[in-house]
PDB file of C-alpha atoms in Angstrom:
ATOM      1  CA  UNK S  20     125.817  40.390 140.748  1.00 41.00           C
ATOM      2  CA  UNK S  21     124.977  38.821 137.298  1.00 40.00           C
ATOM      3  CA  UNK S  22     128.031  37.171 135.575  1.00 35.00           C
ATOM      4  CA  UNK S  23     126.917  38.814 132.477  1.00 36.00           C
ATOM      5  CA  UNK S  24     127.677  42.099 133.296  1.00 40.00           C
ATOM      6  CA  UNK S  25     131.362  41.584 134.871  1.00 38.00           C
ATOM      7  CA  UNK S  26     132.095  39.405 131.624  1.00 34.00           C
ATOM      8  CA  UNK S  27     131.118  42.150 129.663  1.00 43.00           C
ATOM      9  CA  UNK S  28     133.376  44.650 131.164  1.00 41.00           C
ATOM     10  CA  UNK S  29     136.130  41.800 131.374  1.00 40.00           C
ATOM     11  CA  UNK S  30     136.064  41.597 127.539  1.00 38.00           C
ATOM     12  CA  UNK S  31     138.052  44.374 125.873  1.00 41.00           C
ATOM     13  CA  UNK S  32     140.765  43.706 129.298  1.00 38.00           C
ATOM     14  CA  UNK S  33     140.986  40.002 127.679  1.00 36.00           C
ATOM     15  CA  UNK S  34     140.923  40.778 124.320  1.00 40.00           C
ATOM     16  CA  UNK S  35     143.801  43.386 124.923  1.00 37.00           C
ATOM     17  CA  UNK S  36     145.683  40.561 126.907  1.00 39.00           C
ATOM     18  CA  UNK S  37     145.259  37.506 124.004  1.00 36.00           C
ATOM     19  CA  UNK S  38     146.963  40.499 121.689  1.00 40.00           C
ATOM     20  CA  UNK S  39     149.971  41.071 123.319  1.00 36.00           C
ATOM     21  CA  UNK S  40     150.321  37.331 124.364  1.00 38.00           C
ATOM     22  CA  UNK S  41     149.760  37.070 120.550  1.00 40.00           C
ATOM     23  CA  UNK S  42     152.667  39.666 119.495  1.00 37.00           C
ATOM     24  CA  UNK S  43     155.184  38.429 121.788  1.00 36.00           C
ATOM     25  CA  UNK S  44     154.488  35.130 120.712  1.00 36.00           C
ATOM     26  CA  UNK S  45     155.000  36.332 117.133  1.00 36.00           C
ATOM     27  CA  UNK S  46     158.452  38.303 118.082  1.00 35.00           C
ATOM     28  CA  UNK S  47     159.282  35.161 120.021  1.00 35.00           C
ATOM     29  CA  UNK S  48     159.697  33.267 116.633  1.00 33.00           C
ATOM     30  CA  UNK S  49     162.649  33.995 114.223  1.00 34.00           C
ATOM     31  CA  UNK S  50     161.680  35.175 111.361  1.00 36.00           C
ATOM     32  CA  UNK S  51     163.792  37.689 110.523  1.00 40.00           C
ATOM     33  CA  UNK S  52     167.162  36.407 108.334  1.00 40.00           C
ATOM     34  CA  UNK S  53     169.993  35.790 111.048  1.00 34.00           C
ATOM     35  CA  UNK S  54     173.311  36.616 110.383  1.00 39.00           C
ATOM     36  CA  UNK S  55     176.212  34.395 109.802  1.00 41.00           C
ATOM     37  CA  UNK S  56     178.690  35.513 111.815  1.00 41.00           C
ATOM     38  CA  UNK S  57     179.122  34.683 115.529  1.00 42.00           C
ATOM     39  CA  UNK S  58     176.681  37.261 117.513  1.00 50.00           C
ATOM     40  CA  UNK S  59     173.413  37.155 117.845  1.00 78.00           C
ATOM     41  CA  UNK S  60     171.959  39.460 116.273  1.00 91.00           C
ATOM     42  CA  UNK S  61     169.106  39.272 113.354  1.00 97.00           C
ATOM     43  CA  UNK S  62     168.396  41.433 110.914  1.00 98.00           C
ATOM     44  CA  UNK S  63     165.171  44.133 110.420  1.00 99.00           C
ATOM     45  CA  UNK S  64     163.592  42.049 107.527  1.00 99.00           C
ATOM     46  CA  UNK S  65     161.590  39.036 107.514  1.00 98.00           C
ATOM     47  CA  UNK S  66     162.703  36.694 105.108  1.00 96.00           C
ATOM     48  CA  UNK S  67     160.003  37.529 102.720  1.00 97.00           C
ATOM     49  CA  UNK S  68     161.025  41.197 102.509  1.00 98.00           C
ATOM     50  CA  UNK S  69     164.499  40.177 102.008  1.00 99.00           C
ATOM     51  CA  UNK S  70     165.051  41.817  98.294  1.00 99.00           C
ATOM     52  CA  UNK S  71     165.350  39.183  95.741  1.00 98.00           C
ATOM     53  CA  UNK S  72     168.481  39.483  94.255  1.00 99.00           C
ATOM     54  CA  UNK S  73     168.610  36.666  91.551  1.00 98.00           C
ATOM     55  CA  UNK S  74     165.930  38.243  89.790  1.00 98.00           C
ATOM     56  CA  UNK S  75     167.391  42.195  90.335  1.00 99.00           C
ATOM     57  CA  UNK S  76     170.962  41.938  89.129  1.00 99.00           C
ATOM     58  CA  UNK S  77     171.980  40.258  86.048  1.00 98.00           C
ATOM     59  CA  UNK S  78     174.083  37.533  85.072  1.00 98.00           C
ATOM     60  CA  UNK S  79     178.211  38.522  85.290  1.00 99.00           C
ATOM     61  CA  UNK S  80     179.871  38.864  83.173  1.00 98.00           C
ATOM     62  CA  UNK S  81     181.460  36.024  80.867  1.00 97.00           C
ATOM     63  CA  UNK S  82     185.087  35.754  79.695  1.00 96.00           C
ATOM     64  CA  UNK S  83     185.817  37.019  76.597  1.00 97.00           C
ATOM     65  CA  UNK S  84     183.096  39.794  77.276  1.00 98.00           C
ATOM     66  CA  UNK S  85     183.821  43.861  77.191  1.00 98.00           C
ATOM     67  CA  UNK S  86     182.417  43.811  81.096  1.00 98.00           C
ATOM     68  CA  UNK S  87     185.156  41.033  81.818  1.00 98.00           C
ATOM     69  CA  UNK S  88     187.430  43.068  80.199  1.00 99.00           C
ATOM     70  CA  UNK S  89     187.012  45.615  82.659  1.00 99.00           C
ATOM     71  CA  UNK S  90     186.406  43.301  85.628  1.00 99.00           C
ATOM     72  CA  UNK S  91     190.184  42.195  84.231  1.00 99.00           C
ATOM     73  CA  UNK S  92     191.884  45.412  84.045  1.00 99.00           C
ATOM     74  CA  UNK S  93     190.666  46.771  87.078  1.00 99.00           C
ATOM     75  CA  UNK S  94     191.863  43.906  88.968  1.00 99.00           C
ATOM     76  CA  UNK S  95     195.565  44.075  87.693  1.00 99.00           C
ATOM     77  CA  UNK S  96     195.310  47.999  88.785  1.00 99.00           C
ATOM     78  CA  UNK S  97     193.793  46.816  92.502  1.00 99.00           C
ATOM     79  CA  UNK S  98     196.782  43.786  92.671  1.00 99.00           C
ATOM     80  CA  UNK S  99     199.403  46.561  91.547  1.00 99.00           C
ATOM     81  CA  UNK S 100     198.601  48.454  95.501  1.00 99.00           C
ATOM     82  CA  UNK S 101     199.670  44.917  97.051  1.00 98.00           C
ATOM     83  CA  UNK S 102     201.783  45.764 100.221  1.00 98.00           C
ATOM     84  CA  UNK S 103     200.907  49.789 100.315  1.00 98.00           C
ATOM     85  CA  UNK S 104     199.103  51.372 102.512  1.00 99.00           C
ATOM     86  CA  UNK S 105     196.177  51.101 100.342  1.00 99.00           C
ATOM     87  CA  UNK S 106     196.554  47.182 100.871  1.00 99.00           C
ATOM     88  CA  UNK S 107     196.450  47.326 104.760  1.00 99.00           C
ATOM     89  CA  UNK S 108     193.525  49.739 104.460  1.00 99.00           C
ATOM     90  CA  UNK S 109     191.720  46.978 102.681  1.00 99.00           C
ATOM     91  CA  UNK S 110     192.987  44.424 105.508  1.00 99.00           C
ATOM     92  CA  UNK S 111     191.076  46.561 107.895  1.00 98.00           C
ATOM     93  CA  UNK S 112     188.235  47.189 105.883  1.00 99.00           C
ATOM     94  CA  UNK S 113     187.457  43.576 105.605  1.00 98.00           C
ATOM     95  CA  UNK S 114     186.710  43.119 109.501  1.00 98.00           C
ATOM     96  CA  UNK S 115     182.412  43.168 109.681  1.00 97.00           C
ATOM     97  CA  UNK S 116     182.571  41.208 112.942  1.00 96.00           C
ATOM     98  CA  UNK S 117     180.891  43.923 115.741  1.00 97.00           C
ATOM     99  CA  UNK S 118     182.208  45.722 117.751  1.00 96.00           C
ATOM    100  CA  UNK S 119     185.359  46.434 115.478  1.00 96.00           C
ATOM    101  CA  UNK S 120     183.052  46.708 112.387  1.00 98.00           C
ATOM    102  CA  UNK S 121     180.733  49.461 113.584  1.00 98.00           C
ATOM    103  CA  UNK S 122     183.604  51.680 113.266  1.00 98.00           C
ATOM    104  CA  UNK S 123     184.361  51.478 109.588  1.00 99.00           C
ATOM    105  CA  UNK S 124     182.758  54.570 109.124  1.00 99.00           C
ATOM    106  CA  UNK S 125     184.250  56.459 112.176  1.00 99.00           C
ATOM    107  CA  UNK S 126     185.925  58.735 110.383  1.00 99.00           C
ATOM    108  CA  UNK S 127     183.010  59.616 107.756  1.00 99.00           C
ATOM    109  CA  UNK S 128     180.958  60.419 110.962  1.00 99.00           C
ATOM    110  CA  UNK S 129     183.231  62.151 112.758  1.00 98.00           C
ATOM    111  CA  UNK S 130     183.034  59.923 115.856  1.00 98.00           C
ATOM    112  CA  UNK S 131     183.173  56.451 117.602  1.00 98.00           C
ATOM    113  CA  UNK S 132     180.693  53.974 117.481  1.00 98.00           C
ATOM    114  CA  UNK S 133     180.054  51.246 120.832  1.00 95.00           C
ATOM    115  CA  UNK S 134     177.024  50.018 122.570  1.00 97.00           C
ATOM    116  CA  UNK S 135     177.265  51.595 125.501  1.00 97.00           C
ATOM    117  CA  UNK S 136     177.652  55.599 124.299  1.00 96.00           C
ATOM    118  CA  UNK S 137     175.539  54.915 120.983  1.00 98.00           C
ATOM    119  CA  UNK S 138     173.382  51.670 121.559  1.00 98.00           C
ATOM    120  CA  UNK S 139     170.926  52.560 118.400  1.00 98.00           C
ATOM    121  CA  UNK S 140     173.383  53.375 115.815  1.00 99.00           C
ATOM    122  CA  UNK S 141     175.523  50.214 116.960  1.00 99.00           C
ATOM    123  CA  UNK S 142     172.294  48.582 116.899  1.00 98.00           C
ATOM    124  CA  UNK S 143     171.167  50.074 113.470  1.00 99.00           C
ATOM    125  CA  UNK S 144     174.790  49.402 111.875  1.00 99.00           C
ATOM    126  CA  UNK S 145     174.641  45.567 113.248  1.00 98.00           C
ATOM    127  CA  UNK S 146     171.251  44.833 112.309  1.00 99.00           C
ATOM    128  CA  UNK S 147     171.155  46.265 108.790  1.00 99.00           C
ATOM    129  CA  UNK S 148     174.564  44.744 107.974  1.00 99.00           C
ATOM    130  CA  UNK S 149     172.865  41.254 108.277  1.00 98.00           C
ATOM    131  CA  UNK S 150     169.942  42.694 105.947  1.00 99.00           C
ATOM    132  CA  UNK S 151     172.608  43.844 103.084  1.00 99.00           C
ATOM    133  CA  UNK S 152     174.485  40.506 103.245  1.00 99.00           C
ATOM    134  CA  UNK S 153     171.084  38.739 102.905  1.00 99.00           C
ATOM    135  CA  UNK S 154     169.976  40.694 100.051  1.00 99.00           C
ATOM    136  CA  UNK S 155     173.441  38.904  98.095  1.00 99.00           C
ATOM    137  CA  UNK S 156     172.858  35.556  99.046  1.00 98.00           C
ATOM    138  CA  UNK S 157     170.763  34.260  96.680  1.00 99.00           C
ATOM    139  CA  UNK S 158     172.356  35.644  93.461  1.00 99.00           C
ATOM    140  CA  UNK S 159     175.787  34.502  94.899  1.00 99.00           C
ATOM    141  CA  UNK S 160     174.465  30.884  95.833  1.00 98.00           C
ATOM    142  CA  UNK S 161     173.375  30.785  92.553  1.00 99.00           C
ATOM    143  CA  UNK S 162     176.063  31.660  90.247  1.00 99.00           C
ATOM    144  CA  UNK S 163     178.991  30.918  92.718  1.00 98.00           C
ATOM    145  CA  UNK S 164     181.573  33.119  90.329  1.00 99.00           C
ATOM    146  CA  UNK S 165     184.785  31.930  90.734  1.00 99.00           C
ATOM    147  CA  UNK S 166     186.770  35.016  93.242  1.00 99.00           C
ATOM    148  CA  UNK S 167     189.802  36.861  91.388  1.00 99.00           C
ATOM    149  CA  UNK S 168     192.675  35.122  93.894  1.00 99.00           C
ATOM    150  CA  UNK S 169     190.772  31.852  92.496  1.00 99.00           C
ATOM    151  CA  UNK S 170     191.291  32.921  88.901  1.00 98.00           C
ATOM    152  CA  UNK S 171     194.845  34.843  89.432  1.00 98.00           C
ATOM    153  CA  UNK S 172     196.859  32.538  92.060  1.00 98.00           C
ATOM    154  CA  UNK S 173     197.917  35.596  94.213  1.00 98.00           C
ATOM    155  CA  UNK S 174     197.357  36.247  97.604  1.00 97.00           C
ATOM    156  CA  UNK S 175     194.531  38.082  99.203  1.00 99.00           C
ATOM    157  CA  UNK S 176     194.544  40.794 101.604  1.00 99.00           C
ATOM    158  CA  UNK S 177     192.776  38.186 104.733  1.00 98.00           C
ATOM    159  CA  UNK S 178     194.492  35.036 103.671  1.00 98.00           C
ATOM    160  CA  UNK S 179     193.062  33.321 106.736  1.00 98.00           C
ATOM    161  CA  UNK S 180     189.753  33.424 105.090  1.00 98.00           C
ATOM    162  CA  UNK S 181     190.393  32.067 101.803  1.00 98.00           C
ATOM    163  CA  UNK S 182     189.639  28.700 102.229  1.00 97.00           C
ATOM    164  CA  UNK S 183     185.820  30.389 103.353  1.00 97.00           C
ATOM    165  CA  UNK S 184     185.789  32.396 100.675  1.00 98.00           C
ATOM    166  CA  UNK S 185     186.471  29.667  97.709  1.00 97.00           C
ATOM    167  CA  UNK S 186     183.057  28.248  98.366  1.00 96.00           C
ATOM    168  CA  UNK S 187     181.360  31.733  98.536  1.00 97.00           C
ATOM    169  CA  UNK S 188     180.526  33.250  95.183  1.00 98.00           C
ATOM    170  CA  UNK S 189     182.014  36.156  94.120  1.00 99.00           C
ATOM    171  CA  UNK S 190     178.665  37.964  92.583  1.00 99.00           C
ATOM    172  CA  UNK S 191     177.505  40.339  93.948  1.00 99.00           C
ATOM    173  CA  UNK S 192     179.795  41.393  96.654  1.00 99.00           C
ATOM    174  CA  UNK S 193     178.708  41.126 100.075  1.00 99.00           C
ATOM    175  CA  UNK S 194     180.397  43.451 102.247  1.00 99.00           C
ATOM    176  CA  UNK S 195     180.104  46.063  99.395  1.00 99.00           C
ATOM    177  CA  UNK S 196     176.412  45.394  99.951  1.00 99.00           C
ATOM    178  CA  UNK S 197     177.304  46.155 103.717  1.00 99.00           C
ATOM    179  CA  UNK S 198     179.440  49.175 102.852  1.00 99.00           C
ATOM    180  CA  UNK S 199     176.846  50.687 100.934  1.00 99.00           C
ATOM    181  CA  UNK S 200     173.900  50.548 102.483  1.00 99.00           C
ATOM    182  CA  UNK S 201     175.495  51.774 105.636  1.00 99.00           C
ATOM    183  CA  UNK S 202     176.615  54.919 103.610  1.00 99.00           C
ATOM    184  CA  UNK S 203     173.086  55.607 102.750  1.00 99.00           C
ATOM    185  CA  UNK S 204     171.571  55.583 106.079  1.00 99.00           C
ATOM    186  CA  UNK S 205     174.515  57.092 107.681  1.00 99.00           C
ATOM    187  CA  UNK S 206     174.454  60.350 105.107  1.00 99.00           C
ATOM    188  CA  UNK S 207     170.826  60.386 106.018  1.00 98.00           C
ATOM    189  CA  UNK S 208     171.081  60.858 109.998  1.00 98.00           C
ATOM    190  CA  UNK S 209     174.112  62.630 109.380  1.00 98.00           C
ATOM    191  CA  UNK S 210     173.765  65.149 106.732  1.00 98.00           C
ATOM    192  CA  UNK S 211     176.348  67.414 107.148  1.00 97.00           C
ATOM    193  CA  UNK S 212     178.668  64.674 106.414  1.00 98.00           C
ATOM    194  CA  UNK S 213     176.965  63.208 103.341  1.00 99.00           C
ATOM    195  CA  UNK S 214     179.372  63.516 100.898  1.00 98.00           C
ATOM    196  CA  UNK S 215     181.951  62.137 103.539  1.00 98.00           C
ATOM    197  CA  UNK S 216     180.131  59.114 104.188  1.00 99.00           C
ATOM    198  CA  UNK S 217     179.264  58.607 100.798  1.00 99.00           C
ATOM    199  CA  UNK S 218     182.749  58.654  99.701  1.00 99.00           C
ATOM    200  CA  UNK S 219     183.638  55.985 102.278  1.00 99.00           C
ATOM    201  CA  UNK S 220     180.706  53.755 100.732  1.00 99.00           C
ATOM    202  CA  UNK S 221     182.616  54.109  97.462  1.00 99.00           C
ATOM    203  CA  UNK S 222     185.842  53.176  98.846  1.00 98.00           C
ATOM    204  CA  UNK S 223     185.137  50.301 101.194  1.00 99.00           C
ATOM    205  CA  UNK S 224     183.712  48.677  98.456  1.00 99.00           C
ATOM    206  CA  UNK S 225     186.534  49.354  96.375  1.00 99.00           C
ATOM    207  CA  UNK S 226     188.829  47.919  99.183  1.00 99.00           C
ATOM    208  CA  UNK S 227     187.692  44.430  97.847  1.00 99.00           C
ATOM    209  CA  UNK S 228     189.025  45.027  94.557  1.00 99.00           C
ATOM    210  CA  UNK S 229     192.311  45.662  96.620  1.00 99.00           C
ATOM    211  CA  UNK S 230     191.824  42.511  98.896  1.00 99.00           C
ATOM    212  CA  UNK S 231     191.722  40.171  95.411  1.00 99.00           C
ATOM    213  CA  UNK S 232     188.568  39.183  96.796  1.00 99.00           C
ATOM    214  CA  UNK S 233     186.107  40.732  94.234  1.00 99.00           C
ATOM    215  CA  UNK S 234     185.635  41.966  90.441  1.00 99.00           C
ATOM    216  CA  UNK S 235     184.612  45.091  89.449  1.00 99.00           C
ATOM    217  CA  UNK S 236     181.130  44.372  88.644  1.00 99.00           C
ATOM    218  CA  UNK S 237     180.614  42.332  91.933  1.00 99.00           C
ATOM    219  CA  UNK S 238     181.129  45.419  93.076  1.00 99.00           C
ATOM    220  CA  UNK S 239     178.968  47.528  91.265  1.00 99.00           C
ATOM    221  CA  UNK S 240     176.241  45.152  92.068  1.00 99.00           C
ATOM    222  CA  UNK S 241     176.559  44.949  95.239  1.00 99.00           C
ATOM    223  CA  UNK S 242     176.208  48.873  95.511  1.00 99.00           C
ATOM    224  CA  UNK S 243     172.731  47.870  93.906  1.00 99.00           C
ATOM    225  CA  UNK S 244     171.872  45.309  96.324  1.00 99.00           C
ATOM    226  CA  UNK S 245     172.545  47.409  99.101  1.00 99.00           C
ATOM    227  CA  UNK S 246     170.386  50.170  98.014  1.00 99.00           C
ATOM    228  CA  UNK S 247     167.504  47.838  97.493  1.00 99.00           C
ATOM    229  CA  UNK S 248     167.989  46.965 100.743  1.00 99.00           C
ATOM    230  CA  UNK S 249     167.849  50.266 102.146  1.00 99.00           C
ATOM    231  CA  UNK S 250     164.604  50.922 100.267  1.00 99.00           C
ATOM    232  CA  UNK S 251     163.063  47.685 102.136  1.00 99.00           C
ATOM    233  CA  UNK S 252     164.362  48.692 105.292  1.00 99.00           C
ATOM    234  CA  UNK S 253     162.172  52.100 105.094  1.00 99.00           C
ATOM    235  CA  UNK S 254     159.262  50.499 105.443  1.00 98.00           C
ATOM    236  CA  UNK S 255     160.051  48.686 108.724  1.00 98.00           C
ATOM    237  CA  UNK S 256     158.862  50.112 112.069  1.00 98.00           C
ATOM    238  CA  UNK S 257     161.441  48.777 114.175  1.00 98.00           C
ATOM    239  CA  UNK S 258     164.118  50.159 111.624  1.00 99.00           C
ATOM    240  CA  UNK S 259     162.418  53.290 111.613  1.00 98.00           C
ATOM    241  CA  UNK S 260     162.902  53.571 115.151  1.00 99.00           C
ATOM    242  CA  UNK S 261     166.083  53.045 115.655  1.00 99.00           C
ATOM    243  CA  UNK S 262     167.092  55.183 112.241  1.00 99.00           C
ATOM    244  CA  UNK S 263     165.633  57.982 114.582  1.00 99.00           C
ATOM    245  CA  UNK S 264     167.307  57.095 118.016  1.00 99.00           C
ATOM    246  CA  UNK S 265     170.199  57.040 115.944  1.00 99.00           C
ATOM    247  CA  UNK S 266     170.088  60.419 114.621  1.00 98.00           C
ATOM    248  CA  UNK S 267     169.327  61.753 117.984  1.00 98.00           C
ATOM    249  CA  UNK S 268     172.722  60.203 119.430  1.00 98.00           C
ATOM    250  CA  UNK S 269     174.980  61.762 116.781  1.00 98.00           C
ATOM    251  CA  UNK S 270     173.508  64.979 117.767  1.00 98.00           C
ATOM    252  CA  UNK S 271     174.289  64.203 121.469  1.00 98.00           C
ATOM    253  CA  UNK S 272     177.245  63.132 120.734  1.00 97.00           C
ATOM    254  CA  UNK S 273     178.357  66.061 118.942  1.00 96.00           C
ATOM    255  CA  UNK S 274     176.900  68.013 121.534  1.00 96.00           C
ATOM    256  CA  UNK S 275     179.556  67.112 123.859  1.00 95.00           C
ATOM    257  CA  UNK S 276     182.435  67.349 121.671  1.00 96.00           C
ATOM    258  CA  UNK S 277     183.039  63.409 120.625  1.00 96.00           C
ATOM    259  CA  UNK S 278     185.113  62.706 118.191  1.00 97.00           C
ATOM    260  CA  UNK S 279     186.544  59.613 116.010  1.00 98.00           C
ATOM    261  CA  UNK S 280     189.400  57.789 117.676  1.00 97.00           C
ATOM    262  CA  UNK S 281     190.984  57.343 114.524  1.00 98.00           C
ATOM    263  CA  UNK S 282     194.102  58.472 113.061  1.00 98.00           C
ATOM    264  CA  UNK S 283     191.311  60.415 110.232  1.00 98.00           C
ATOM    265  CA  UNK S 284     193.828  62.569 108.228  1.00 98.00           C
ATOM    266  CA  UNK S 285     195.812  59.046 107.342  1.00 98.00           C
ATOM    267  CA  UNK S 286     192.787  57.116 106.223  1.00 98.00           C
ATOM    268  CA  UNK S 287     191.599  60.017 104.056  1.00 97.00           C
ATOM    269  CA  UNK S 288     194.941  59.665 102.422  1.00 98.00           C
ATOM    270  CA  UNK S 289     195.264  56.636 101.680  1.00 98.00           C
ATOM    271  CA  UNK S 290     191.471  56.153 100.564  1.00 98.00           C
ATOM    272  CA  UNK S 291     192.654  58.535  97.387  1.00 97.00           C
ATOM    273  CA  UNK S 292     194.283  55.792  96.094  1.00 98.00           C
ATOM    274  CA  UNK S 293     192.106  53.881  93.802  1.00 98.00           C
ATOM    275  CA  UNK S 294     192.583  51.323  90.665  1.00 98.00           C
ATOM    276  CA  UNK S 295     192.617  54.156  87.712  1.00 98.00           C
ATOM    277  CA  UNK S 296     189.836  52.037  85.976  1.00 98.00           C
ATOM    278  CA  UNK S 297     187.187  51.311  88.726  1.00 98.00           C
ATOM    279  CA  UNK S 298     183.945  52.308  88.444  1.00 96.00           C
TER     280      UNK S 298
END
């Protein structure tokens, strides 16, 4: 038999192989922003699609300014909660390290969170977390605001990471970032609970204004961030995916009567208690 012909029908068979060599070699590489914390995770975004936050938020605001003002007075309000409730709330609300942080939002959802029982909406919370925090980096790199403990001289909520924090700008806030973005996609696979979950967006990031780890408008920024992050993520396939699997677990979950672990009723209390100024 000719050559020819077998080559000819061995074509599309090779061409199909030299793809998918090519695509694993491509997932093989890390491209996508990795997060700084001890697992080893990676976020849904490239680099690239990372949203640029120097050039979305503006500058903060200056002393002597009517935003600095406020950034001022709602930071004596947050300091006033030291040692209530409200101030070991915010202890607990600073933990992001997985598993512990794919809970913060147990009670919003109305159930636990682990890899084993919901492996895409651990995997969605983990992997979008690093996304949010990326989307600050830049902006905070770049103006490295001084932190309110910094300004102040009183104690934070996590004084174990101080020393971490001092050479980590203030603007825009991180984990509000985090906090935020999580509310968005969690209201979306969970819509009953919208209004729940969007609450707890509101007051994790406000639990940084409690910590003395964060101004006011770090915090409103942040909020920003973590929406533009969302928006990003929408047009990923592999976030897409999971946003999906995600929904289908709560579902399953509910099915079969899980519930949040969490003493709920307490933490809904004490999240009513807010600096009278914050935005």
């Amino acid at each position: 038999m000719s050559l020819i012909p077998r080559l000819g029908r061995a074509l599309p068979w090779l061409a199909v192989a030299l793809s998918l060599a090519g695509c694993t070699a491509t997932a093989s590489r890390p491209t996508a922003v990795e997060a700084n914390v001890t697992t080893k995770a990676v976020g849904y975004l490239d680099a690239a699609a990372v949203p640029a936050s120097l050039a979305l938020v503006p500058a903060p605001p200056v002393a002597g300014s009517a935003g600095f003002a406020l950034d001022e007075q709602v930071s004596r309000e947050a300091r006033a909660l030291r040692g209530t409730p409200r101030f070991a709330q915010a202890t607990r609300d600073a933990e992001l390290g997985f598993p512990e942080g794919a809970n913060q939002f147990s009670c919003a959802i109305g159930l636990d969170v682990d890899a084993q029982r919901t492996p895409a909406l651990y995997r969605l919370l983990e992997r979008s977390r690093i996304d949010a925090s990326a989307a600050t980096r830049v902006a905070k790199k770049h103006h490295q605001r001084p932190r309110p403990f910094m300004v102040n001289g009183e104690p934070t909520c996590t004084p174990e990471d101080e020393a971490g924090l001092r050479g980590n700008g203030s603007y825009p806030s991180g984990h509000t970032s985090i906090g935020w973005a999580w509310a968005l996609l969690l209201s979306e696979i969970a819509p009953d609970r919208a209004d729940a979950i969007i609450a707890r967006g509101r007051n994790y990031g406000e639990s940084r204004l409690v910590c003395n780890v964060h101004w006011q408008s770090d915090i409103l920024e942040g909020r920003f961030m973590g929406a533009a992050a969302v928006a990003r993520l929408h047009d990923n396939p592999m976030f897409q995916r999971d946003l999906l699997a995600a929904r289908r677990e709560i579902d399953a979950a509910r099915r079969t009567g899980q519930q949040s672990s969490r003493d709920c009723a307490a933490e809904e209390a004490v999240l009513k208690v807010r600096p009278a100024s914050a935005l």
